Amino acid sequence: MSHAEPPDWTLLWAQMLQVRAAPHSATGPTGWLRADPKQGWCLTAPCSPASAELFSFYKPVLDARLAPARVGSPPWVLAQLGQSLDGCIATASGDSHFVTGAASLLHLHRLRALCDAVLVGAGTVAADDPQLTTRRVSGPNAVRVVLDPAARLDGRARLFHDAAAATLWLCDRRHAGQARARAAGGAVEVLAVEGLLGPADPADPADPPEGPDLTRVLAALAARGVRVLLVEGGGVTVSRCLAAGVLDRLHLVVAPLIIGSGRRGLQHTGPALLADCLRPPARQLALGDDLLWDLDLDLRGTAARPALPG
Ligand SMILES: NC(=O)c1ccc[n+]([C@@H]2O[C@H](COP(=O)([O-])OP(=O)(O)OC[C@H]3O[C@@H](n4cnc5c(N)ncnc54)[C@H](OP(=O)(O)O)[C@@H]3O)[C@@H](O)[C@H]2O)c1
Protein backbone atom coordinates (compact mmCIF):
# COMPACT_ATOMS: atom_id res chain seq x y z
CA MET A 1 0.00 0.00 0.00
CA SER A 2 1.20 3.53 -0.74
CA HIS A 3 2.10 5.87 2.11
CA ALA A 4 1.02 8.95 0.14
CA GLU A 5 -0.94 11.49 2.15
CA PRO A 6 -4.43 12.52 0.96
CA PRO A 7 -4.24 15.60 -1.35
CA ASP A 8 -5.96 17.91 1.14
CA TRP A 9 -3.95 16.68 4.14
CA THR A 10 -1.24 19.36 3.78
CA LEU A 11 -3.81 22.11 4.33
CA LEU A 12 -5.42 20.34 7.27
CA TRP A 13 -2.01 19.59 8.83
CA ALA A 14 -1.07 23.29 8.65
CA GLN A 15 -4.24 24.15 10.58
CA MET A 16 -3.52 21.43 13.14
CA LEU A 17 -0.10 22.99 13.72
CA GLN A 18 -1.78 26.38 14.30
CA VAL A 19 -4.07 24.79 16.89
CA ARG A 20 -1.06 23.11 18.53
CA ALA A 21 0.69 26.48 18.78
CA ALA A 22 -2.23 28.46 20.19
CA PRO A 23 -5.12 26.23 21.28
CA HIS A 24 -6.79 28.82 23.47
CA SER A 25 -6.71 31.63 20.97
CA ALA A 26 -8.45 29.50 18.43
CA THR A 27 -11.67 28.46 20.09
CA GLY A 28 -13.88 29.85 17.33
CA PRO A 29 -13.86 28.61 13.77
CA THR A 30 -10.29 28.37 12.52
CA GLY A 31 -10.42 27.22 8.96
CA TRP A 32 -11.52 23.63 8.99
CA LEU A 33 -11.25 23.16 12.75
CA ARG A 34 -13.58 24.27 15.50
CA ALA A 35 -13.31 23.58 19.22
CA ASP A 36 -16.52 22.25 20.70
CA PRO A 37 -16.99 22.27 24.50
CA LYS A 38 -18.09 18.62 24.51
CA GLN A 39 -16.47 17.12 21.44
CA GLY A 40 -13.10 18.87 21.43
CA TRP A 41 -11.60 19.74 18.05
CA CYS A 42 -14.03 19.00 15.22
CA LEU A 43 -13.73 19.18 11.47
CA THR A 44 -16.15 21.66 10.01
CA ALA A 45 -15.15 21.65 6.35
CA PRO A 46 -15.82 18.83 3.94
CA CYS A 47 -12.35 17.40 3.63
CA SER A 48 -11.67 14.02 2.07
CA PRO A 49 -12.72 10.92 4.05
CA ALA A 50 -9.07 9.83 4.13
CA SER A 51 -7.95 13.11 5.73
CA ALA A 52 -10.88 13.04 8.16
CA GLU A 53 -9.93 9.52 9.24
CA LEU A 54 -6.26 10.46 9.64
CA PHE A 55 -7.23 13.54 11.65
CA SER A 56 -9.25 11.42 14.07
CA PHE A 57 -6.07 9.64 15.21
CA TYR A 58 -4.37 12.95 16.14
CA LYS A 59 -7.47 14.62 17.59
CA PRO A 60 -6.84 13.26 21.14
CA VAL A 61 -3.40 14.91 21.11
CA LEU A 62 -4.93 18.26 20.10
CA ASP A 63 -7.80 17.84 22.58
CA ALA A 64 -5.32 17.32 25.41
CA ARG A 65 -4.40 21.01 25.15
CA LEU A 66 -8.00 22.16 25.52
CA ALA A 67 -8.19 21.09 29.17
CA PRO A 68 -7.46 24.12 31.35
CA ALA A 69 -3.84 24.08 32.54
CA ARG A 70 -3.70 23.39 36.27
CA VAL A 71 -0.65 23.95 38.41
CA GLY A 72 0.86 20.58 39.32
CA SER A 73 -1.23 18.49 36.93
CA PRO A 74 0.86 15.93 35.03
CA PRO A 75 1.21 16.01 31.25
CA TRP A 76 -1.11 14.00 29.03
CA VAL A 77 1.01 11.05 27.90
CA LEU A 78 0.99 9.10 24.64
CA ALA A 79 3.48 6.27 24.07
CA GLN A 80 4.32 4.78 20.70
CA LEU A 81 6.24 1.65 19.72
CA GLY A 82 6.89 0.10 16.33
CA GLN A 83 6.96 -3.66 16.72
CA SER A 84 7.07 -6.91 14.77
CA LEU A 85 4.24 -9.43 14.65
CA ASP A 86 6.02 -11.30 17.45
CA GLY A 87 6.21 -8.26 19.71
CA CYS A 88 9.86 -7.19 19.17
CA ILE A 89 11.03 -3.61 18.69
CA ALA A 90 14.61 -4.46 17.63
CA THR A 91 16.76 -7.49 16.92
CA ALA A 92 18.74 -9.06 19.76
CA SER A 93 21.74 -6.94 18.71
CA GLY A 94 19.65 -3.78 19.06
CA ASP A 95 19.08 -3.07 15.34
CA SER A 96 15.77 -1.24 14.96
CA HIS A 97 16.27 0.75 11.74
CA PHE A 98 13.55 0.35 10.76
CA VAL A 99 11.01 -2.06 12.15
CA THR A 100 8.14 -0.15 10.55
CA GLY A 101 7.72 1.40 7.10
CA ALA A 102 7.72 4.90 5.65
CA ALA A 103 4.06 5.69 6.44
CA SER A 104 4.63 4.75 10.09
CA LEU A 105 7.70 6.97 10.29
CA LEU A 106 5.61 9.86 8.95
CA HIS A 107 3.08 9.12 11.68
CA LEU A 108 5.81 9.18 14.33
CA HIS A 109 7.13 12.53 13.11
CA ARG A 110 3.58 13.96 13.15
CA LEU A 111 3.33 12.91 16.80
CA ARG A 112 6.66 14.59 17.58
CA ALA A 113 5.41 17.79 15.95
CA LEU A 114 2.20 17.80 17.99
CA CYS A 115 3.77 17.05 21.39
CA ASP A 116 5.70 19.39 23.69
CA ALA A 117 8.33 16.81 24.59
CA VAL A 118 9.54 13.43 23.37
CA LEU A 119 11.03 11.10 25.97
CA VAL A 120 13.19 7.99 25.46
CA GLY A 121 14.99 5.67 27.82
CA ALA A 122 18.76 5.57 28.14
CA GLY A 123 18.87 2.16 26.42
CA THR A 124 17.44 3.69 23.25
CA VAL A 125 19.99 6.49 23.26
CA ALA A 126 22.81 3.98 23.80
CA ALA A 127 21.58 1.69 21.00
CA ASP A 128 20.28 4.14 18.38
CA ASP A 129 21.98 7.50 18.96
CA PRO A 130 18.65 9.06 17.83
CA GLN A 131 17.96 12.65 16.77
CA LEU A 132 14.29 12.73 17.85
CA THR A 133 13.64 15.82 15.74
CA THR A 134 10.71 16.53 13.42
CA ARG A 135 12.12 16.00 9.94
CA ARG A 136 9.65 14.05 7.81
CA VAL A 137 6.78 16.55 8.24
CA SER A 138 6.55 20.29 8.77
CA GLY A 139 6.24 21.33 12.41
CA PRO A 140 8.22 22.20 15.51
CA ASN A 141 10.71 20.02 17.31
CA ALA A 142 9.62 18.73 20.68
CA VAL A 143 11.90 19.12 23.69
CA ARG A 144 14.01 15.96 23.79
CA VAL A 145 14.09 14.19 27.13
CA VAL A 146 16.48 11.35 27.95
CA LEU A 147 15.42 9.38 30.99
CA ASP A 148 18.68 8.16 32.52
CA PRO A 149 18.06 7.95 36.28
CA ALA A 150 21.51 6.70 37.28
CA ALA A 151 23.37 8.73 34.60
CA ARG A 152 24.73 5.61 32.89
CA LEU A 153 25.19 7.30 29.50
CA ASP A 154 28.66 8.55 28.64
CA GLY A 155 27.42 11.91 27.34
CA ARG A 156 28.66 11.44 23.77
CA ALA A 157 25.23 10.88 22.17
CA ARG A 158 24.48 13.12 19.19
CA LEU A 159 21.39 14.69 20.75
CA PHE A 160 23.48 15.98 23.67
CA HIS A 161 25.62 18.03 21.26
CA ASP A 162 23.77 18.85 18.04
CA ALA A 163 21.67 21.73 19.48
CA ALA A 164 18.93 20.76 17.01
CA ALA A 165 16.31 21.08 19.76
CA ALA A 166 16.18 21.77 23.48
CA THR A 167 17.38 18.65 25.30
CA LEU A 168 17.02 17.49 28.90
CA TRP A 169 19.12 14.74 30.49
CA LEU A 170 16.88 13.64 33.33
CA CYS A 171 18.66 11.99 36.29
CA ASP A 172 18.17 11.34 39.96
CA ARG A 173 19.69 14.22 41.93
CA ARG A 174 22.31 11.83 43.36
CA HIS A 175 23.73 11.22 39.87
CA ALA A 176 23.25 14.68 38.36
CA GLY A 177 26.83 15.74 39.12
CA GLN A 178 28.20 12.90 36.98
CA ALA A 179 25.85 13.82 34.14
CA ARG A 180 26.83 17.50 34.35
CA ALA A 181 30.50 16.62 34.19
CA ARG A 182 29.92 14.50 31.08
CA ALA A 183 27.60 17.08 29.53
CA ALA A 184 30.18 19.87 29.83
CA GLY A 185 30.59 21.62 26.49
CA GLY A 186 27.45 20.00 25.13
CA ALA A 187 24.05 21.43 24.30
CA VAL A 188 22.01 19.69 26.96
CA GLU A 189 20.59 20.66 30.32
CA VAL A 190 20.81 18.15 33.14
CA LEU A 191 17.51 18.06 35.01
CA ALA A 192 18.05 16.67 38.51
CA VAL A 193 14.99 15.09 40.05
CA GLU A 194 14.86 14.49 43.79
CA GLY A 195 13.93 10.91 44.73
CA LEU A 196 13.77 9.65 41.14
CA LEU A 197 15.45 6.43 42.19
CA GLY A 198 13.74 6.16 45.54
CA PRO A 199 15.27 6.48 48.98
CA ALA A 200 19.05 6.63 49.24
CA ASP A 201 19.11 4.37 52.31
CA PRO A 202 20.79 1.08 51.34
CA ALA A 203 19.10 -0.60 54.32
CA ASP A 204 15.72 0.25 52.81
CA PRO A 205 14.25 -2.71 50.89
CA ALA A 206 12.90 -0.30 48.29
CA ASP A 207 16.47 0.73 47.39
CA PRO A 208 17.36 0.03 44.66
CA PRO A 209 13.80 0.31 43.35
CA GLU A 210 12.38 -1.48 40.29
CA GLY A 211 12.71 1.61 38.11
CA PRO A 212 12.47 5.39 38.22
CA ASP A 213 9.52 7.02 39.94
CA LEU A 214 7.59 8.07 36.86
CA THR A 215 5.23 10.37 38.72
CA ARG A 216 8.31 12.44 39.62
CA VAL A 217 9.40 12.42 35.99
CA LEU A 218 6.01 13.78 34.93
CA ALA A 219 5.97 16.35 37.73
CA ALA A 220 9.43 17.59 36.72
CA LEU A 221 8.35 17.90 33.08
CA ALA A 222 5.06 19.60 34.01
CA ALA A 223 7.09 22.16 35.96
CA ARG A 224 8.94 22.83 32.70
CA GLY A 225 5.66 23.54 30.92
CA VAL A 226 5.25 20.17 29.22
CA ARG A 227 1.52 19.51 28.76
CA VAL A 228 1.62 16.82 26.09
CA LEU A 229 4.32 14.15 26.22
CA LEU A 230 5.29 11.50 23.69
CA VAL A 231 7.14 8.47 25.11
CA GLU A 232 8.95 6.98 22.14
CA GLY A 233 10.56 3.93 23.67
CA GLY A 234 12.18 1.69 24.24
CA GLY A 235 10.25 -1.30 25.46
CA VAL A 236 11.44 -1.07 29.06
CA THR A 237 10.47 2.58 29.37
CA VAL A 238 7.04 2.21 27.75
CA SER A 239 6.37 -0.93 29.82
CA ARG A 240 7.28 0.90 33.02
CA CYS A 241 4.93 3.74 32.03
CA LEU A 242 2.15 1.23 31.37
CA ALA A 243 2.75 -0.59 34.66
CA ALA A 244 2.83 2.72 36.55
CA GLY A 245 -0.52 3.67 35.02
CA VAL A 246 0.71 6.98 33.63
CA LEU A 247 -0.25 6.44 29.99
CA ASP A 248 -3.34 8.08 28.54
CA ARG A 249 -2.91 6.49 25.13
CA LEU A 250 -0.70 3.93 23.42
CA HIS A 251 0.05 3.68 19.71
CA LEU A 252 1.36 0.24 18.82
CA VAL A 253 2.40 0.05 15.18
CA VAL A 254 2.64 -3.56 14.07
CA ALA A 255 4.77 -4.33 11.03
CA PRO A 256 4.42 -7.57 9.06
CA LEU A 257 7.74 -9.09 10.01
CA ILE A 258 8.91 -11.70 12.49
CA ILE A 259 12.11 -10.84 14.37
CA GLY A 260 12.50 -13.84 16.63
CA SER A 261 14.69 -13.49 19.70
CA GLY A 262 14.74 -9.71 19.61
CA ARG A 263 14.25 -6.96 22.17
CA ARG A 264 10.76 -7.00 23.59
CA GLY A 265 8.27 -4.20 23.28
CA LEU A 266 5.73 -4.43 26.09
CA GLN A 267 7.05 -6.66 28.84
CA HIS A 268 5.31 -5.87 32.10
CA THR A 269 4.01 -8.56 34.42
CA GLY A 270 0.38 -9.27 33.63
CA PRO A 271 -2.41 -10.84 35.68
CA ALA A 272 -2.93 -14.60 35.94
CA LEU A 273 -6.33 -14.61 34.27
CA LEU A 274 -7.29 -13.38 30.81
CA ALA A 275 -10.42 -11.92 32.33
CA ASP A 276 -8.22 -9.54 34.32
CA CYS A 277 -6.07 -8.43 31.37
CA LEU A 278 -6.18 -4.93 30.03
CA ARG A 279 -8.62 -4.67 27.10
CA PRO A 280 -8.65 -0.97 26.30
CA PRO A 281 -10.92 0.53 23.68
CA ALA A 282 -8.98 0.10 20.42
CA ARG A 283 -9.15 1.09 16.79
CA GLN A 284 -6.87 0.55 13.85
CA LEU A 285 -5.44 2.50 10.96
CA ALA A 286 -3.47 1.11 8.04
CA LEU A 287 -0.10 2.85 7.69
CA GLY A 288 1.25 1.47 4.44
CA ASP A 289 1.78 -2.22 5.13
CA ASP A 290 1.77 -1.64 8.91
CA LEU A 291 -1.21 -1.51 11.23
CA LEU A 292 -1.52 1.15 13.92
CA TRP A 293 -3.38 0.06 17.04
CA ASP A 294 -4.61 3.16 18.85
CA LEU A 295 -5.35 2.16 22.46
CA ASP A 296 -7.29 4.47 24.76
CA LEU A 297 -5.81 3.74 28.19
CA ASP A 298 -6.56 6.72 30.40
CA LEU A 299 -5.53 4.55 33.36
CA ARG A 300 -5.28 7.60 35.61
CA GLY A 301 -8.77 8.72 34.65
CA THR A 302 -7.32 12.12 33.90
CA ALA A 303 -7.69 12.23 30.14
CA ALA A 304 -8.09 15.74 28.94
CA ARG A 305 -11.80 16.30 28.77
CA PRO A 306 -12.47 18.87 26.12
CA ALA A 307 -13.24 22.13 27.85
CA LEU A 308 -12.99 25.60 26.52
CA PRO A 309 -11.36 28.37 28.48
CA GLY A 310 -13.81 30.73 30.18
N1 LIG B 1 10.84 0.04 17.37
C1 LIG B 1 10.68 1.04 18.22
O1 LIG B 1 9.61 1.69 18.26
C2 LIG B 1 11.80 1.41 19.13
C3 LIG B 1 11.73 2.61 19.85
C4 LIG B 1 12.75 2.92 20.73
C5 LIG B 1 13.81 2.04 20.90
N2 LIG B 1 13.84 0.88 20.18
C6 LIG B 1 14.91 -0.11 20.42
O2 LIG B 1 14.72 -0.56 21.75
C7 LIG B 1 16.00 -0.86 22.34
C8 LIG B 1 16.15 -0.07 23.62
O3 LIG B 1 15.00 -0.25 24.41
P1 LIG B 1 15.06 -0.87 25.86
O4 LIG B 1 13.70 -1.32 26.20
O5 LIG B 1 16.19 -1.86 25.93
O6 LIG B 1 15.53 0.38 26.77
P2 LIG B 1 14.91 1.82 27.02
O7 LIG B 1 13.49 1.70 27.44
O8 LIG B 1 15.23 2.70 25.89
O9 LIG B 1 15.82 2.32 28.24
C9 LIG B 1 15.69 1.77 29.55
C10 LIG B 1 16.57 0.59 29.72
O10 LIG B 1 17.90 0.88 29.28
C11 LIG B 1 18.82 0.46 30.27
N3 LIG B 1 20.02 1.30 30.20
C12 LIG B 1 20.32 2.39 30.94
N4 LIG B 1 21.51 2.91 30.54
C13 LIG B 1 21.94 2.12 29.56
C14 LIG B 1 23.12 2.13 28.75
N5 LIG B 1 24.05 3.06 28.89
N6 LIG B 1 23.24 1.17 27.83
C15 LIG B 1 22.29 0.24 27.66
N7 LIG B 1 21.15 0.19 28.40
C16 LIG B 1 21.00 1.11 29.33
C17 LIG B 1 18.06 0.63 31.56
O11 LIG B 1 18.61 -0.16 32.58
P3 LIG B 1 18.45 0.32 34.10
O12 LIG B 1 17.01 0.49 34.36
O13 LIG B 1 19.07 -0.79 34.85
O14 LIG B 1 19.24 1.60 34.21
C18 LIG B 1 16.67 0.15 31.16
O15 LIG B 1 16.59 -1.25 31.18
C19 LIG B 1 17.05 -0.49 21.32
O16 LIG B 1 17.46 -1.65 20.66
C20 LIG B 1 16.30 0.44 20.37
O17 LIG B 1 16.85 0.32 19.07
C21 LIG B 1 12.87 0.55 19.31
Coordinates of C-alpha atoms and ligand atoms in Angstrom, one line a residue:
M1 CA 0.0 0.0 0.0
S2 CA 1.2 3.5 -0.7
H3 CA 2.1 5.9 2.1
A4 CA 1.0 9.0 0.1
E5 CA -0.9 11.5 2.1
P6 CA -4.4 12.5 1.0
P7 CA -4.2 15.6 -1.3
D8 CA -6.0 17.9 1.1
W9 CA -3.9 16.7 4.1
T10 CA -1.2 19.4 3.8
L11 CA -3.8 22.1 4.3
L12 CA -5.4 20.3 7.3
W13 CA -2.0 19.6 8.8
A14 CA -1.1 23.3 8.6
Q15 CA -4.2 24.2 10.6
M16 CA -3.5 21.4 13.1
L17 CA -0.1 23.0 13.7
Q18 CA -1.8 26.4 14.3
V19 CA -4.1 24.8 16.9
R20 CA -1.1 23.1 18.5
A21 CA 0.7 26.5 18.8
A22 CA -2.2 28.5 20.2
P23 CA -5.1 26.2 21.3
H24 CA -6.8 28.8 23.5
S25 CA -6.7 31.6 21.0
A26 CA -8.5 29.5 18.4
T27 CA -11.7 28.5 20.1
G28 CA -13.9 29.8 17.3
P29 CA -13.9 28.6 13.8
T30 CA -10.3 28.4 12.5
G31 CA -10.4 27.2 9.0
W32 CA -11.5 23.6 9.0
L33 CA -11.2 23.2 12.7
R34 CA -13.6 24.3 15.5
A35 CA -13.3 23.6 19.2
D36 CA -16.5 22.3 20.7
P37 CA -17.0 22.3 24.5
K38 CA -18.1 18.6 24.5
Q39 CA -16.5 17.1 21.4
G40 CA -13.1 18.9 21.4
W41 CA -11.6 19.7 18.1
C42 CA -14.0 19.0 15.2
L43 CA -13.7 19.2 11.5
T44 CA -16.2 21.7 10.0
A45 CA -15.1 21.7 6.3
P46 CA -15.8 18.8 3.9
C47 CA -12.3 17.4 3.6
S48 CA -11.7 14.0 2.1
P49 CA -12.7 10.9 4.1
A50 CA -9.1 9.8 4.1
S51 CA -8.0 13.1 5.7
A52 CA -10.9 13.0 8.2
E53 CA -9.9 9.5 9.2
L54 CA -6.3 10.5 9.6
F55 CA -7.2 13.5 11.7
S56 CA -9.3 11.4 14.1
F57 CA -6.1 9.6 15.2
Y58 CA -4.4 12.9 16.1
K59 CA -7.5 14.6 17.6
P60 CA -6.8 13.3 21.1
V61 CA -3.4 14.9 21.1
L62 CA -4.9 18.3 20.1
D63 CA -7.8 17.8 22.6
A64 CA -5.3 17.3 25.4
R65 CA -4.4 21.0 25.2
L66 CA -8.0 22.2 25.5
A67 CA -8.2 21.1 29.2
P68 CA -7.5 24.1 31.4
A69 CA -3.8 24.1 32.5
R70 CA -3.7 23.4 36.3
V71 CA -0.6 24.0 38.4
G72 CA 0.9 20.6 39.3
S73 CA -1.2 18.5 36.9
P74 CA 0.9 15.9 35.0
P75 CA 1.2 16.0 31.3
W76 CA -1.1 14.0 29.0
V77 CA 1.0 11.0 27.9
L78 CA 1.0 9.1 24.6
A79 CA 3.5 6.3 24.1
Q80 CA 4.3 4.8 20.7
L81 CA 6.2 1.7 19.7
G82 CA 6.9 0.1 16.3
Q83 CA 7.0 -3.7 16.7
S84 CA 7.1 -6.9 14.8
L85 CA 4.2 -9.4 14.7
D86 CA 6.0 -11.3 17.4
G87 CA 6.2 -8.3 19.7
C88 CA 9.9 -7.2 19.2
I89 CA 11.0 -3.6 18.7
A90 CA 14.6 -4.5 17.6
T91 CA 16.8 -7.5 16.9
A92 CA 18.7 -9.1 19.8
S93 CA 21.7 -6.9 18.7
G94 CA 19.7 -3.8 19.1
D95 CA 19.1 -3.1 15.3
S96 CA 15.8 -1.2 15.0
H97 CA 16.3 0.8 11.7
F98 CA 13.6 0.3 10.8
V99 CA 11.0 -2.1 12.1
T100 CA 8.1 -0.2 10.6
G101 CA 7.7 1.4 7.1
A102 CA 7.7 4.9 5.7
A103 CA 4.1 5.7 6.4
S104 CA 4.6 4.8 10.1
L105 CA 7.7 7.0 10.3
L106 CA 5.6 9.9 9.0
H107 CA 3.1 9.1 11.7
L108 CA 5.8 9.2 14.3
H109 CA 7.1 12.5 13.1
R110 CA 3.6 14.0 13.2
L111 CA 3.3 12.9 16.8
R112 CA 6.7 14.6 17.6
A113 CA 5.4 17.8 16.0
L114 CA 2.2 17.8 18.0
C115 CA 3.8 17.0 21.4
D116 CA 5.7 19.4 23.7
A117 CA 8.3 16.8 24.6
V118 CA 9.5 13.4 23.4
L119 CA 11.0 11.1 26.0
V120 CA 13.2 8.0 25.5
G121 CA 15.0 5.7 27.8
A122 CA 18.8 5.6 28.1
G123 CA 18.9 2.2 26.4
T124 CA 17.4 3.7 23.2
V125 CA 20.0 6.5 23.3
A126 CA 22.8 4.0 23.8
A127 CA 21.6 1.7 21.0
D128 CA 20.3 4.1 18.4
D129 CA 22.0 7.5 19.0
P130 CA 18.7 9.1 17.8
Q131 CA 18.0 12.7 16.8
L132 CA 14.3 12.7 17.9
T133 CA 13.6 15.8 15.7
T134 CA 10.7 16.5 13.4
R135 CA 12.1 16.0 9.9
R136 CA 9.7 14.1 7.8
V137 CA 6.8 16.5 8.2
S138 CA 6.6 20.3 8.8
G139 CA 6.2 21.3 12.4
P140 CA 8.2 22.2 15.5
N141 CA 10.7 20.0 17.3
A142 CA 9.6 18.7 20.7
V143 CA 11.9 19.1 23.7
R144 CA 14.0 16.0 23.8
V145 CA 14.1 14.2 27.1
V146 CA 16.5 11.4 28.0
L147 CA 15.4 9.4 31.0
D148 CA 18.7 8.2 32.5
P149 CA 18.1 7.9 36.3
A150 CA 21.5 6.7 37.3
A151 CA 23.4 8.7 34.6
R152 CA 24.7 5.6 32.9
L153 CA 25.2 7.3 29.5
D154 CA 28.7 8.6 28.6
G155 CA 27.4 11.9 27.3
R156 CA 28.7 11.4 23.8
A157 CA 25.2 10.9 22.2
R158 CA 24.5 13.1 19.2
L159 CA 21.4 14.7 20.7
F160 CA 23.5 16.0 23.7
H161 CA 25.6 18.0 21.3
D162 CA 23.8 18.8 18.0
A163 CA 21.7 21.7 19.5
A164 CA 18.9 20.8 17.0
A165 CA 16.3 21.1 19.8
A166 CA 16.2 21.8 23.5
T167 CA 17.4 18.6 25.3
L168 CA 17.0 17.5 28.9
W169 CA 19.1 14.7 30.5
L170 CA 16.9 13.6 33.3
C171 CA 18.7 12.0 36.3
D172 CA 18.2 11.3 40.0
R173 CA 19.7 14.2 41.9
R174 CA 22.3 11.8 43.4
H175 CA 23.7 11.2 39.9
A176 CA 23.3 14.7 38.4
G177 CA 26.8 15.7 39.1
Q178 CA 28.2 12.9 37.0
A179 CA 25.9 13.8 34.1
R180 CA 26.8 17.5 34.4
A181 CA 30.5 16.6 34.2
R182 CA 29.9 14.5 31.1
A183 CA 27.6 17.1 29.5
A184 CA 30.2 19.9 29.8
G185 CA 30.6 21.6 26.5
G186 CA 27.4 20.0 25.1
A187 CA 24.1 21.4 24.3
V188 CA 22.0 19.7 27.0
E189 CA 20.6 20.7 30.3
V190 CA 20.8 18.2 33.1
L191 CA 17.5 18.1 35.0
A192 CA 18.1 16.7 38.5
V193 CA 15.0 15.1 40.1
E194 CA 14.9 14.5 43.8
G195 CA 13.9 10.9 44.7
L196 CA 13.8 9.7 41.1
L197 CA 15.4 6.4 42.2
G198 CA 13.7 6.2 45.5
P199 CA 15.3 6.5 49.0
A200 CA 19.1 6.6 49.2
D201 CA 19.1 4.4 52.3
P202 CA 20.8 1.1 51.3
A203 CA 19.1 -0.6 54.3
D204 CA 15.7 0.2 52.8
P205 CA 14.2 -2.7 50.9
A206 CA 12.9 -0.3 48.3
D207 CA 16.5 0.7 47.4
P208 CA 17.4 0.0 44.7
P209 CA 13.8 0.3 43.3
E210 CA 12.4 -1.5 40.3
G211 CA 12.7 1.6 38.1
P212 CA 12.5 5.4 38.2
D213 CA 9.5 7.0 39.9
L214 CA 7.6 8.1 36.9
T215 CA 5.2 10.4 38.7
R216 CA 8.3 12.4 39.6
V217 CA 9.4 12.4 36.0
L218 CA 6.0 13.8 34.9
A219 CA 6.0 16.4 37.7
A220 CA 9.4 17.6 36.7
L221 CA 8.3 17.9 33.1
A222 CA 5.1 19.6 34.0
A223 CA 7.1 22.2 36.0
R224 CA 8.9 22.8 32.7
G225 CA 5.7 23.5 30.9
V226 CA 5.2 20.2 29.2
R227 CA 1.5 19.5 28.8
V228 CA 1.6 16.8 26.1
L229 CA 4.3 14.2 26.2
L230 CA 5.3 11.5 23.7
V231 CA 7.1 8.5 25.1
E232 CA 8.9 7.0 22.1
G233 CA 10.6 3.9 23.7
G234 CA 12.2 1.7 24.2
G235 CA 10.3 -1.3 25.5
V236 CA 11.4 -1.1 29.1
T237 CA 10.5 2.6 29.4
V238 CA 7.0 2.2 27.8
S239 CA 6.4 -0.9 29.8
R240 CA 7.3 0.9 33.0
C241 CA 4.9 3.7 32.0
L242 CA 2.2 1.2 31.4
A243 CA 2.7 -0.6 34.7
A244 CA 2.8 2.7 36.6
G245 CA -0.5 3.7 35.0
V246 CA 0.7 7.0 33.6
L247 CA -0.3 6.4 30.0
D248 CA -3.3 8.1 28.5
R249 CA -2.9 6.5 25.1
L250 CA -0.7 3.9 23.4
H251 CA 0.1 3.7 19.7
L252 CA 1.4 0.2 18.8
V253 CA 2.4 0.1 15.2
V254 CA 2.6 -3.6 14.1
A255 CA 4.8 -4.3 11.0
P256 CA 4.4 -7.6 9.1
L257 CA 7.7 -9.1 10.0
I258 CA 8.9 -11.7 12.5
I259 CA 12.1 -10.8 14.4
G260 CA 12.5 -13.8 16.6
S261 CA 14.7 -13.5 19.7
G262 CA 14.7 -9.7 19.6
R263 CA 14.2 -7.0 22.2
R264 CA 10.8 -7.0 23.6
G265 CA 8.3 -4.2 23.3
L266 CA 5.7 -4.4 26.1
Q267 CA 7.0 -6.7 28.8
H268 CA 5.3 -5.9 32.1
T269 CA 4.0 -8.6 34.4
G270 CA 0.4 -9.3 33.6
P271 CA -2.4 -10.8 35.7
A272 CA -2.9 -14.6 35.9
L273 CA -6.3 -14.6 34.3
L274 CA -7.3 -13.4 30.8
A275 CA -10.4 -11.9 32.3
D276 CA -8.2 -9.5 34.3
C277 CA -6.1 -8.4 31.4
L278 CA -6.2 -4.9 30.0
R279 CA -8.6 -4.7 27.1
P280 CA -8.6 -1.0 26.3
P281 CA -10.9 0.5 23.7
A282 CA -9.0 0.1 20.4
R283 CA -9.1 1.1 16.8
Q284 CA -6.9 0.5 13.8
L285 CA -5.4 2.5 11.0
A286 CA -3.5 1.1 8.0
L287 CA -0.1 2.9 7.7
G288 CA 1.2 1.5 4.4
D289 CA 1.8 -2.2 5.1
D290 CA 1.8 -1.6 8.9
L291 CA -1.2 -1.5 11.2
L292 CA -1.5 1.1 13.9
W293 CA -3.4 0.1 17.0
D294 CA -4.6 3.2 18.9
L295 CA -5.4 2.2 22.5
D296 CA -7.3 4.5 24.8
L297 CA -5.8 3.7 28.2
D298 CA -6.6 6.7 30.4
L299 CA -5.5 4.6 33.4
R300 CA -5.3 7.6 35.6
G301 CA -8.8 8.7 34.7
T302 CA -7.3 12.1 33.9
A303 CA -7.7 12.2 30.1
A304 CA -8.1 15.7 28.9
R305 CA -11.8 16.3 28.8
P306 CA -12.5 18.9 26.1
A307 CA -13.2 22.1 27.8
L308 CA -13.0 25.6 26.5
P309 CA -11.4 28.4 28.5
G310 CA -13.8 30.7 30.2
Ligands
LIG1 N1 10.8 0.0 17.4 C1 10.7 1.0 18.2 O1 9.6 1.7 18.3 C2 11.8 1.4 19.1 C3 11.7 2.6 19.8 C4 12.7 2.9 20.7 C5 13.8 2.0 20.9 N2 13.8 0.9 20.2 C6 14.9 -0.1 20.4 O2 14.7 -0.6 21.8 C7 16.0 -0.9 22.3 C8 16.1 -0.1 23.6 O3 15.0 -0.3 24.4 P1 15.1 -0.9 25.9 O4 13.7 -1.3 26.2 O5 16.2 -1.9 25.9 O6 15.5 0.4 26.8 P2 14.9 1.8 27.0 O7 13.5 1.7 27.4 O8 15.2 2.7 25.9 O9 15.8 2.3 28.2 C9 15.7 1.8 29.6 C10 16.6 0.6 29.7 O10 17.9 0.9 29.3 C11 18.8 0.5 30.3 N3 20.0 1.3 30.2 C12 20.3 2.4 30.9 N4 21.5 2.9 30.5 C13 21.9 2.1 29.6 C14 23.1 2.1 28.8 N5 24.0 3.1 28.9 N6 23.2 1.2 27.8 C15 22.3 0.2 27.7 N7 21.1 0.2 28.4 C16 21.0 1.1 29.3 C17 18.1 0.6 31.6 O11 18.6 -0.2 32.6 P3 18.5 0.3 34.1 O12 17.0 0.5 34.4 O13 19.1 -0.8 34.8 O14 19.2 1.6 34.2 C18 16.7 0.1 31.2 O15 16.6 -1.3 31.2 C19 17.1 -0.5 21.3 O16 17.5 -1.6 20.7 C20 16.3 0.4 20.4 O17 16.9 0.3 19.1 C21 12.9 0.5 19.3

